XYZ file of C-alpha atoms in Angstrom:
712
model
C 42.986 143.282 -72.409
C 43.449 139.908 -74.166
C 45.592 139.902 -77.280
C 45.793 137.635 -80.177
C 49.052 136.024 -80.559
C 49.873 138.147 -83.915
C 49.284 141.284 -81.805
C 51.277 140.154 -79.049
C 54.103 139.279 -81.261
C 54.045 142.704 -82.837
C 53.382 144.996 -79.899
C 54.988 143.556 -76.548
C 58.601 142.222 -75.778
C 61.490 144.219 -77.873
C 62.648 140.527 -78.161
C 59.971 140.010 -80.884
C 62.464 138.914 -83.890
C 64.790 136.674 -81.502
C 62.761 135.132 -78.667
C 58.992 135.043 -79.590
C 59.272 134.240 -83.162
C 62.276 132.226 -83.175
C 61.638 130.306 -80.218
C 57.658 130.607 -78.875
C 56.071 130.201 -82.022
C 57.177 126.640 -83.188
C 56.716 125.326 -79.664
C 53.804 122.944 -79.536
C 50.896 124.501 -77.436
C 52.471 127.843 -76.813
C 50.040 129.824 -78.807
C 47.488 129.637 -76.230
C 50.046 130.794 -73.537
C 51.042 133.452 -75.733
C 47.313 134.743 -76.301
C 46.537 134.887 -72.757
C 50.023 136.156 -71.573
C 50.006 139.410 -69.540
C 53.310 140.411 -70.547
C 52.684 143.743 -72.049
C 55.775 145.864 -71.537
C 57.021 147.190 -74.525
C 60.610 146.516 -73.327
C 61.094 143.176 -71.727
C 64.623 143.240 -71.404
C 65.387 146.971 -71.621
C 64.004 149.940 -69.603
C 65.171 153.359 -70.780
C 64.052 156.192 -68.544
C 63.765 159.873 -69.194
C 66.878 160.653 -67.484
C 68.859 158.122 -69.784
C 69.105 155.519 -67.251
C 69.246 152.123 -69.142
C 68.454 148.781 -67.169
C 68.805 145.500 -68.780
C 66.512 142.689 -67.091
C 68.585 139.661 -66.958
C 66.822 136.295 -67.339
C 70.063 134.580 -66.384
C 71.523 133.880 -62.817
C 75.113 135.401 -62.081
C 76.827 132.661 -60.155
C 80.501 133.984 -60.799
C 80.620 132.819 -64.425
C 80.460 136.420 -65.626
C 77.029 136.231 -67.420
C 76.103 139.617 -66.368
C 79.038 141.481 -67.684
C 79.004 139.695 -71.164
C 75.277 139.739 -71.425
C 75.444 143.487 -70.922
C 78.183 143.551 -73.294
C 76.040 142.071 -76.135
C 72.935 144.270 -75.518
C 74.987 147.451 -75.254
C 76.967 146.510 -78.669
C 73.889 146.365 -80.651
C 72.284 149.410 -78.842
C 75.253 151.674 -79.085
C 74.919 152.219 -75.306
C 77.490 153.164 -72.674
C 78.256 149.704 -71.424
C 79.541 150.915 -67.967
C 76.473 152.741 -67.378
C 73.910 150.002 -67.857
C 72.248 148.715 -64.795
C 71.114 145.379 -64.461
C 68.451 143.533 -62.536
C 67.176 140.120 -62.239
C 64.057 139.342 -64.241
C 60.683 138.076 -62.815
C 59.627 134.794 -63.802
C 57.901 135.136 -67.169
C 57.667 133.042 -70.214
C 59.651 135.848 -72.443
C 62.796 135.287 -70.243
C 62.955 131.286 -70.847
C 65.773 129.480 -72.331
C 65.030 128.777 -76.021
C 63.787 125.063 -76.473
C 63.474 124.355 -72.505
C 60.298 126.531 -72.077
C 61.738 127.694 -68.627
C 63.943 130.252 -67.047
C 67.196 128.439 -66.227
C 71.063 128.730 -66.081
C 73.317 126.020 -66.747
C 75.011 123.708 -69.164
C 77.241 126.786 -70.030
C 74.276 128.074 -72.318
C 73.623 131.817 -71.174
C 75.720 133.069 -74.197
C 75.210 130.282 -76.720
C 71.255 130.531 -76.063
C 70.576 134.055 -75.680
C 73.347 136.214 -77.148
C 71.387 136.600 -80.430
C 68.010 137.389 -78.818
C 69.538 140.102 -76.577
C 71.632 141.351 -79.299
C 68.287 141.966 -81.576
C 66.785 143.574 -78.600
C 69.188 146.104 -78.752
C 69.276 146.511 -82.510
C 65.541 146.861 -82.577
C 65.615 149.773 -79.756
C 68.288 151.282 -81.522
C 66.309 151.475 -84.918
C 63.233 152.631 -83.083
C 65.014 155.467 -81.408
C 66.785 156.385 -84.832
C 63.331 156.593 -86.551
C 62.087 158.745 -83.758
C 65.128 161.257 -83.669
C 64.995 161.227 -87.546
C 61.311 162.449 -87.355
C 62.011 165.043 -84.787
C 64.724 166.582 -86.692
C 63.000 165.981 -90.207
C 65.765 164.129 -91.861
C 66.463 160.596 -93.165
C 67.114 157.557 -90.801
C 70.451 157.486 -92.922
C 71.438 160.777 -91.344
C 71.023 159.551 -87.816
C 73.720 157.674 -86.113
C 74.045 156.748 -82.279
C 76.881 156.401 -79.760
C 77.213 155.742 -76.116
C 73.640 156.057 -75.369
C 73.203 159.281 -77.345
C 71.454 159.857 -80.879
C 73.215 162.429 -83.159
C 72.321 164.164 -86.059
C 75.224 163.599 -88.651
C 73.993 166.882 -90.314
C 74.122 169.205 -87.642
C 76.163 167.213 -84.839
C 73.212 167.765 -82.533
C 73.087 165.094 -79.796
C 70.138 163.918 -77.475
C 70.064 161.295 -74.895
C 68.048 158.053 -75.514
C 65.910 158.962 -72.710
C 64.354 161.996 -74.599
C 62.793 159.207 -76.946
C 60.912 157.132 -74.417
C 57.495 158.315 -74.951
C 57.979 158.538 -78.675
C 59.121 154.764 -79.190
C 56.459 153.469 -77.035
C 54.000 154.273 -79.788
C 55.954 152.531 -82.411
C 55.759 148.907 -83.657
C 58.635 146.762 -82.835
C 60.853 145.913 -86.057
C 60.417 142.326 -87.232
C 63.700 142.113 -88.843
C 66.758 143.903 -87.663
C 70.305 143.465 -88.676
C 73.176 142.937 -86.327
C 76.633 144.313 -86.561
C 79.267 142.348 -88.355
C 82.167 141.199 -86.506
C 84.356 144.103 -88.108
C 81.975 146.583 -86.587
C 82.151 145.361 -83.037
C 83.026 147.741 -80.561
C 82.687 145.304 -77.283
C 82.065 141.876 -78.419
C 85.350 140.136 -78.895
C 87.233 142.384 -76.769
C 88.825 141.557 -73.356
C 86.421 143.471 -71.149
C 86.843 143.085 -67.251
C 83.909 142.587 -65.001
C 81.045 145.281 -65.374
C 81.728 148.097 -63.080
C 78.230 147.808 -61.374
C 78.939 144.050 -60.380
C 82.289 144.826 -59.071
C 81.495 147.695 -56.897
C 78.779 146.004 -55.506
C 80.677 142.926 -54.483
C 83.746 145.121 -53.162
C 81.593 147.205 -51.134
C 79.278 144.299 -49.735
C 76.186 146.088 -51.392
C 75.785 142.993 -53.416
C 72.735 140.914 -52.385
C 73.259 137.032 -52.288
C 70.443 134.992 -50.755
C 72.126 134.933 -47.363
C 71.966 138.455 -47.246
C 68.341 139.108 -47.623
C 66.636 140.849 -44.670
C 62.804 141.540 -44.651
C 60.734 143.022 -41.879
C 60.073 140.513 -38.815
C 62.036 137.850 -40.644
C 62.976 134.511 -38.922
C 65.184 131.930 -39.445
C 65.062 128.177 -39.586
C 67.464 125.206 -38.950
C 66.863 121.847 -40.024
C 67.110 118.440 -38.309
C 68.053 116.117 -41.262
C 68.439 112.329 -41.097
C 72.109 110.941 -40.811
C 71.209 107.872 -43.060
C 70.160 108.268 -46.386
C 66.527 107.177 -46.954
C 65.846 107.163 -43.110
C 62.504 108.022 -41.973
C 61.024 109.637 -38.490
C 59.492 107.325 -36.143
C 58.945 109.828 -33.469
C 60.720 112.715 -31.919
C 61.091 114.829 -28.460
C 61.710 118.512 -28.707
C 61.199 119.133 -25.316
C 65.017 120.451 -24.734
C 64.768 122.343 -27.974
C 61.745 124.296 -27.073
C 63.745 125.628 -23.999
C 66.264 127.589 -26.144
C 65.763 131.410 -26.027
C 64.115 132.587 -29.223
C 62.671 129.329 -30.587
C 59.072 130.109 -31.902
C 58.093 126.810 -33.492
C 59.179 123.080 -34.239
C 57.604 121.307 -37.082
C 57.962 118.063 -38.896
C 58.162 118.400 -42.458
C 56.489 115.924 -45.039
C 60.082 115.099 -46.697
C 61.404 113.218 -43.371
C 63.011 116.696 -41.920
C 62.386 118.821 -38.779
C 62.445 122.364 -39.137
C 63.105 124.684 -36.076
C 62.103 128.345 -36.323
C 63.569 131.039 -34.098
C 64.274 134.681 -34.111
C 67.598 134.016 -34.955
C 69.553 131.319 -37.126
C 71.940 130.200 -34.326
C 69.142 129.905 -31.773
C 67.312 127.615 -34.429
C 70.406 125.745 -34.890
C 71.325 125.163 -31.325
C 67.766 123.923 -30.739
C 67.995 121.571 -33.629
C 71.028 119.967 -32.242
C 68.928 119.138 -29.043
C 66.091 117.449 -30.822
C 66.112 113.807 -30.288
C 64.691 111.496 -32.925
C 63.961 107.730 -33.415
C 64.917 107.044 -36.935
C 63.985 103.982 -39.038
C 67.234 103.645 -40.638
C 66.183 100.761 -43.146
C 68.706 98.542 -44.688
C 70.863 101.232 -46.138
C 72.337 101.629 -42.491
C 74.284 98.529 -43.525
C 75.946 99.977 -46.632
C 79.356 101.746 -46.620
C 81.551 102.644 -49.668
C 83.210 99.377 -50.015
C 79.926 97.398 -50.336
C 78.730 100.191 -53.120
C 82.064 99.409 -54.888
C 81.455 95.424 -54.563
C 78.051 95.896 -55.912
C 79.360 98.119 -58.929
C 82.157 95.984 -59.655
C 79.459 92.925 -60.171
C 77.944 95.090 -62.887
C 81.223 96.081 -64.236
C 82.146 92.150 -64.649
C 79.073 91.378 -66.582
C 78.088 92.122 -70.111
C 74.398 92.259 -69.419
C 73.976 96.077 -69.096
C 71.994 98.444 -71.410
C 73.939 99.270 -74.732
C 74.984 102.677 -75.308
C 76.614 102.146 -78.761
C 77.593 99.170 -80.720
C 78.830 99.598 -84.017
C 81.399 97.580 -86.152
C 82.755 94.427 -84.920
C 84.958 94.885 -81.671
C 85.365 91.147 -81.095
C 87.307 90.921 -84.423
C 89.040 94.023 -83.806
C 90.573 92.766 -80.552
C 91.308 89.591 -82.049
C 93.296 91.038 -84.758
C 94.972 93.660 -83.004
C 98.796 94.278 -82.719
C 98.149 95.109 -79.062
C 95.632 95.948 -76.530
C 95.546 97.933 -73.178
C 92.823 98.034 -70.663
C 92.346 99.898 -67.254
C 89.616 100.230 -64.494
C 88.663 103.455 -63.060
C 87.292 104.631 -60.048
C 85.585 108.030 -59.204
C 84.198 108.734 -55.843
C 81.239 110.731 -54.650
C 81.827 114.526 -54.775
C 80.102 117.518 -53.018
C 79.901 120.754 -54.754
C 81.135 122.924 -51.676
C 80.161 126.130 -52.754
C 81.081 129.450 -50.747
C 77.336 130.298 -49.875
C 75.688 127.815 -48.104
C 72.278 126.981 -49.331
C 69.370 128.991 -48.457
C 66.034 129.917 -49.251
C 63.482 132.828 -48.052
C 59.865 132.516 -48.351
C 56.869 134.402 -46.975
C 53.398 132.680 -47.068
C 50.740 135.476 -47.476
C 47.615 133.142 -47.448
C 46.700 133.561 -51.284
C 50.178 134.944 -52.457
C 53.863 134.410 -51.497
C 57.239 135.941 -51.803
C 60.164 133.642 -52.472
C 63.857 134.771 -52.829
C 67.244 132.757 -53.197
C 69.914 132.531 -55.759
C 68.668 129.640 -57.904
C 69.350 128.633 -61.477
C 65.832 127.142 -62.003
C 63.788 130.143 -61.451
C 60.700 128.911 -63.097
C 60.762 125.489 -61.577
C 61.274 127.077 -58.091
C 58.317 129.718 -58.557
C 56.033 126.698 -59.702
C 57.193 124.565 -56.792
C 56.370 127.235 -54.427
C 52.880 127.605 -55.729
C 52.188 123.898 -55.783
C 53.066 123.491 -52.015
C 51.317 126.464 -51.019
C 48.166 125.788 -52.905
C 48.194 129.088 -54.831
C 48.486 130.326 -58.426
C 51.675 130.353 -60.025
C 51.147 134.197 -60.753
C 50.636 134.672 -57.126
C 54.191 134.053 -56.325
C 56.553 136.847 -56.546
C 60.156 135.699 -57.210
C 63.352 137.572 -56.860
C 66.555 135.940 -57.951
C 69.856 137.089 -56.131
C 73.358 136.722 -56.930
C 74.638 133.290 -56.120
C 77.517 132.586 -54.120
C 78.758 130.083 -56.566
C 77.014 126.897 -57.451
C 78.752 124.355 -59.596
C 75.310 122.741 -60.270
C 74.118 122.634 -56.556
C 71.574 125.232 -57.125
C 70.172 123.575 -59.856
C 68.907 120.492 -58.066
C 66.608 118.097 -59.942
C 64.977 117.223 -56.706
C 64.801 120.958 -55.880
C 65.528 119.683 -52.139
C 66.480 122.697 -50.065
C 63.912 124.884 -51.790
C 61.214 122.197 -50.592
C 62.511 122.506 -47.234
C 62.321 126.238 -47.142
C 58.534 126.157 -48.631
C 57.301 123.781 -46.099
C 59.123 125.476 -43.189
C 57.334 128.649 -44.036
C 53.888 127.527 -44.946
C 50.959 129.035 -42.731
C 53.323 131.127 -41.011
C 52.693 134.773 -40.559
C 56.276 135.931 -41.309
C 58.907 135.674 -43.630
C 61.340 132.630 -42.931
C 64.767 131.848 -44.174
C 65.738 128.329 -44.084
C 69.382 127.783 -44.064
C 71.350 124.725 -44.547
C 74.645 124.608 -42.795
C 77.773 123.308 -44.849
C 77.862 120.358 -43.029
C 74.292 119.543 -43.712
C 75.082 119.921 -47.538
C 78.146 117.968 -47.364
C 76.366 114.920 -45.220
C 73.144 115.179 -46.874
C 73.175 116.853 -49.975
C 73.318 115.904 -53.782
C 76.373 114.478 -54.952
C 78.579 113.838 -58.172
C 77.807 110.200 -58.372
C 80.459 107.439 -57.360
C 81.498 105.700 -60.618
C 83.217 102.532 -61.547
C 84.285 102.049 -65.220
C 86.535 99.980 -67.545
C 88.085 100.760 -70.905
C 90.078 98.908 -73.453
C 91.525 99.715 -76.877
C 92.758 97.617 -79.662
C 95.620 99.099 -81.690
C 97.147 97.851 -85.058
C 100.906 98.211 -86.113
C 100.662 101.628 -87.614
C 99.080 103.078 -84.478
C 95.687 103.374 -85.477
C 92.916 102.410 -82.636
C 90.780 99.712 -84.125
C 88.253 99.218 -81.425
C 87.201 100.677 -78.118
C 85.171 98.849 -75.400
C 83.980 100.679 -72.202
C 81.656 100.122 -69.323
C 80.100 102.948 -67.193
C 78.378 102.187 -63.671
C 76.868 105.247 -61.624
C 73.451 106.546 -60.579
C 71.093 108.374 -63.290
C 70.858 111.937 -62.581
C 67.607 112.171 -64.119
C 65.698 109.308 -62.522
C 63.052 110.558 -59.710
C 63.256 114.094 -61.228
C 61.516 116.290 -63.788
C 64.489 115.733 -66.082
C 63.566 111.997 -66.003
C 61.715 111.819 -69.469
C 64.504 113.434 -71.531
C 67.567 111.937 -69.720
C 66.770 108.306 -68.700
C 66.350 106.424 -71.820
C 66.636 102.575 -72.258
C 68.143 102.321 -69.139
C 70.883 104.888 -69.609
C 71.085 108.424 -68.356
C 71.984 111.059 -70.937
C 74.654 112.152 -68.749
C 76.523 108.707 -68.828
C 76.704 109.304 -72.779
C 78.436 112.519 -72.296
C 81.822 112.478 -73.994
C 81.913 108.630 -74.297
C 79.177 107.796 -76.611
C 80.467 110.741 -78.922
C 84.143 110.370 -78.167
C 86.199 112.423 -80.740
C 88.499 109.362 -81.853
C 87.973 107.847 -85.525
C 87.440 104.274 -84.035
C 85.303 101.878 -86.166
C 84.615 99.323 -83.846
C 82.476 100.481 -80.439
C 81.114 98.391 -77.733
C 80.047 100.880 -74.913
C 77.560 99.972 -72.179
C 76.171 101.785 -69.058
C 74.122 100.746 -66.009
C 72.395 103.000 -63.371
C 72.166 101.408 -59.886
C 69.586 102.706 -57.536
C 70.200 104.458 -54.012
C 68.862 106.631 -51.580
C 71.900 109.070 -52.164
C 70.919 111.935 -54.220
C 73.045 112.821 -57.110
C 73.339 115.745 -58.973
C 75.424 117.489 -62.018
C 78.670 118.616 -60.771
C 80.582 121.368 -63.115
C 80.835 119.675 -66.558
C 78.574 116.982 -65.536
C 79.180 113.479 -67.129
C 82.460 114.787 -68.651
C 83.961 114.569 -65.271
C 84.512 110.854 -65.607
C 84.229 110.402 -69.398
C 87.177 112.734 -69.947
C 89.728 110.674 -67.648
C 88.468 107.485 -68.948
C 88.796 108.278 -72.853
C 91.862 110.436 -72.540
C 93.687 108.451 -69.919
C 93.255 104.853 -71.921
C 94.142 106.807 -75.254
C 97.525 108.069 -73.291
C 98.075 104.288 -72.330
C 97.573 103.591 -75.686
C 100.159 105.672 -77.058
C 102.834 104.188 -74.535
C 101.787 100.668 -75.647
C 102.797 101.361 -79.614
C 105.905 103.558 -78.348
C 104.316 106.873 -80.007
C 104.408 110.671 -78.755
C 101.184 111.002 -76.815
C 100.287 114.081 -78.919
C 101.300 112.650 -81.949
C 99.025 109.431 -81.411
C 96.213 111.662 -80.443
C 96.496 113.504 -83.757
C 97.023 110.452 -85.851
C 93.521 109.021 -84.337
C 91.502 112.305 -84.057
C 88.754 113.057 -86.511
C 88.173 116.746 -86.028
C 91.029 119.308 -87.246
C 90.028 121.748 -84.277
C 91.320 119.347 -81.906
C 94.417 118.899 -83.712
C 94.913 122.636 -83.991
C 94.428 122.965 -80.021
C 97.071 120.057 -79.697
C 99.429 122.025 -81.869
C 98.902 124.772 -79.739
C 99.680 123.604 -76.395
C 102.563 121.537 -77.739
C 104.045 124.726 -79.010
C 103.263 126.779 -75.645
C 104.845 124.072 -73.446
C 107.751 123.355 -75.963
C 106.465 119.819 -75.838
C 108.732 118.052 -78.114
C 111.623 119.645 -76.506
C 110.744 118.551 -73.088
C 112.790 116.357 -71.075
C 111.405 112.884 -70.507
C 110.316 111.797 -67.336
C 109.969 115.341 -65.804
C 106.116 115.064 -65.517
C 104.532 116.276 -68.597
C 100.813 115.098 -69.552
C 98.459 115.987 -72.151
C 94.555 116.039 -71.921
C 91.998 117.044 -74.371
C 88.319 117.115 -74.505
C 84.975 118.729 -75.889
C 82.047 119.495 -73.429
C 79.077 121.911 -74.030
C 80.232 122.817 -77.570
C 83.946 124.048 -76.941
C 87.119 122.022 -77.107
C 89.900 122.655 -74.389
C 93.492 121.223 -74.256
C 96.181 121.287 -71.850
C 99.760 120.123 -71.269
C 100.225 120.081 -67.286
C 103.618 119.980 -65.951
C 103.652 118.158 -62.346
C 106.635 118.016 -59.517
C 106.655 114.688 -57.443
C 108.304 114.670 -54.284
C 107.947 112.633 -51.043
C 104.786 110.791 -52.049
C 103.316 114.030 -53.039
C 102.742 116.156 -56.071
C 101.997 119.661 -57.409
C 100.589 120.950 -60.627
C 103.348 123.651 -61.323
C 102.402 124.737 -64.767
C 99.554 124.456 -67.005
C 99.456 125.416 -70.794
C 95.903 125.821 -72.157
C 93.875 126.353 -75.354
C 90.493 126.824 -75.972
C 88.134 126.692 -79.008
C 84.609 128.008 -78.222
C 83.921 128.835 -81.831
C 84.225 132.790 -80.930
C 85.123 134.409 -77.567
C 82.749 137.120 -77.029
C 84.791 138.303 -73.952
C 88.365 137.056 -74.106
C 89.121 137.938 -70.610
C 86.178 136.015 -69.333
C 87.035 133.271 -71.320
C 90.652 133.159 -69.742
C 89.110 133.707 -66.341
C 87.009 130.729 -66.681
C 89.583 128.496 -67.923
C 91.895 129.383 -65.004
C 88.929 128.755 -62.628
C 88.382 125.281 -64.305
C 91.998 124.361 -64.070
C 91.986 125.073 -60.005
C 88.711 123.447 -59.611
C 89.856 120.193 -61.303
C 93.198 120.342 -59.149
C 91.073 120.190 -56.169
C 88.889 117.200 -57.204
C 91.920 115.383 -58.634
C 94.101 115.522 -55.588
C 91.901 115.955 -52.565
C 88.129 115.532 -52.911
C 86.215 112.630 -51.791
C 83.149 111.412 -49.822
C 82.853 108.121 -48.357
C 80.064 106.231 -46.780
C 79.955 104.285 -43.650
C 76.972 102.674 -42.039
C 74.669 104.443 -44.382
C 75.980 108.091 -43.527
C 78.679 110.429 -45.190
C 81.761 110.533 -43.235
C 82.907 113.938 -44.193
C 81.752 117.243 -42.554
C 83.317 120.226 -43.937
C 86.449 121.725 -45.398
C 88.880 120.124 -42.378
C 88.197 116.744 -43.834
C 86.491 117.463 -47.398
C 89.522 118.958 -48.831
C 89.426 121.296 -52.090
C 92.112 123.176 -53.700
C 93.971 125.855 -51.560
C 96.256 128.838 -52.407
C 99.263 126.986 -52.233
C 98.233 124.585 -54.958
C 97.514 127.242 -57.681
C 99.781 126.600 -60.750
C 101.077 129.014 -63.326
C 98.482 129.209 -66.001
C 98.833 130.200 -69.771
C 95.767 130.412 -71.568
C 95.306 130.840 -75.514
C 91.971 131.267 -77.410
C 91.343 129.997 -80.886
C 88.584 131.698 -82.667
C 87.642 129.014 -85.241
C 84.426 130.579 -86.251
C 82.741 127.354 -85.435
C 79.299 126.937 -83.926
C 79.392 128.999 -80.586
C 79.956 126.695 -77.187
C 80.172 127.310 -73.698
C 82.926 128.409 -71.166
C 81.957 127.916 -67.831
C 82.344 124.144 -67.791
C 84.232 122.870 -70.764
C 87.698 123.671 -68.956
C 87.242 121.205 -66.327
C 87.182 117.844 -67.966
C 90.580 117.690 -69.764
C 92.358 118.522 -66.578
C 91.545 115.242 -65.001
C 93.386 113.133 -67.655
C 96.179 115.735 -68.276
C 97.382 115.407 -64.444
C 96.947 111.717 -64.329
C 99.120 111.624 -67.656
C 101.597 114.011 -66.166
C 102.071 111.686 -63.024
C 102.790 108.699 -65.565
C 105.287 110.590 -67.115
C 106.896 111.227 -63.799
C 106.446 108.029 -61.901
C 105.967 105.348 -64.921
C 102.539 104.471 -62.743
C 99.080 104.496 -64.211
C 96.894 106.362 -61.760
C 93.067 105.029 -62.318
C 91.675 105.872 -58.997
C 90.363 109.307 -57.873
C 91.535 111.354 -56.133
C 95.001 110.219 -57.081
C 97.097 109.650 -54.059
C 100.864 108.756 -54.349
C 102.643 106.104 -52.365
């Protein structure tokens, strides 16, 4: 039955006052979608069954960042439900679960709590009010005389206690309250308290019950391995699969529309063995002549010119540098980086003529579902999408080009059986989507009092948006939005700025890596700031405090200074500081390094974080610790190099990441400033890059500006 938008808002999802009114109504063109929507469940986020089982339907992907646990806390808090007993399951692809302002289901940008906590809390609060109203009617008392606790409703007059499940049929007949009050912080029992991972998630993962994409098993399922081009942008001229067809278990070999060859077999190792035997004649093009050095030379030419798109220009930088007491400058080099997740990329598709099933762990549920429908030529609503746990991502499972997902859909198209298409780790490291290689320059002018008077910087790297569905939003006036992050909006009170950026084109696919543009802007900004402090003989923390605009930054710096006993440290022993804001949160570190035999180890890290309010302090601390170790690996070891148009590295033996031996002692303190909520999965990464480099300067008296940082 078709509903009007008004009736839809009144009678469908429990998220009425949060998602549908707060997000859908203002969005242009959404009214028609709502009027014809088939979402008619009264509980789009919560299912309460008669046996008092409560299921929370999650629109966000769980990839190790703790979103299941913290979001379950939010809904349990307002619902007064037993948090430990809540069951959660991935949501189907429907508009009600979309990220506010984005129009699609997605998980990224450290935005799950910031974008969804209020909506799910209102869901919980609305359901609770409905249950209390139903109970009051049953008992013949005022709603005021009814309270709730641990998934039970209680008659305050008689102490009678009934489970929520007893009221399932009754609340189905109620209208959803359009305005509910959320708890005050003083009333919180869960939010703001240090909570470990949800018992259900822990139990599933330690017993092996948890289903990641690679764990999926379906009746009569087959497996596919791929033949990828070795040179970026190469095209298939012809191929010979004679030897491959002789491998036991091989069912089909097919060329895909995107210059790859898929081998389908009963088991993946059969498919992989056969794929290695396919002989391909490639048109490698001119990119076969390219290597890392030629790319650097190309980038350097751009760095040496002032004819780049202007990111920010205010004041008079020429005058500032002319009148400066002193100036400092440096060039910075950052390599291509792979995401190197633990779970290899995979996607399972079953094409059933006019319908389809697709399953994987993805951050872009709506985009994946729509792509599947487009390639298979069926309606979006005919695609059943199942999101699994993600075996980490760091951005790789949110590709703008949807590369490995296209492979799987093309491979499974018109096949009678479900097919899991699996990339090996070598496939992803050699032909994946990388954090772009970057060249940059930075220059500061400083007066006698230690005030920064001018800032010039240039940034050369590939656009992350070009050629993707995000291009209209990211690429504007020749500058990618991710190039602006942390650079255009740096936190220092500098009146004269001249910032430029340029996006070279390349067949190498690039993608956001955890903390995105901040992985380069933070070390550029905070290393040149540290260099400026040395030039005017000021303490690095004092110099920052003198030139910062926001008191929140100052408070964090004072915190890590106190934690590390900064002002009493022994000079030249390897102490460095770094601070950066990303995704709405600010993180500061003091790092201590030990240098020995042309090698170094990060021994101790003191961290402070201000994300506005820590919904789960335990998870905030865990994410900062994770970020510290993530950044150490990318500072000390990781890099991808290009030779003859191909990536040199293959797997963890030659693409190194942080190991157990590299883990430092870490202390984290949280400052609840009350500022607008920020994210936490990514903000801990950026300031580690400059903190390590600045600590190495303290230990060696040498500025390191090329990453990964190698001594000697």
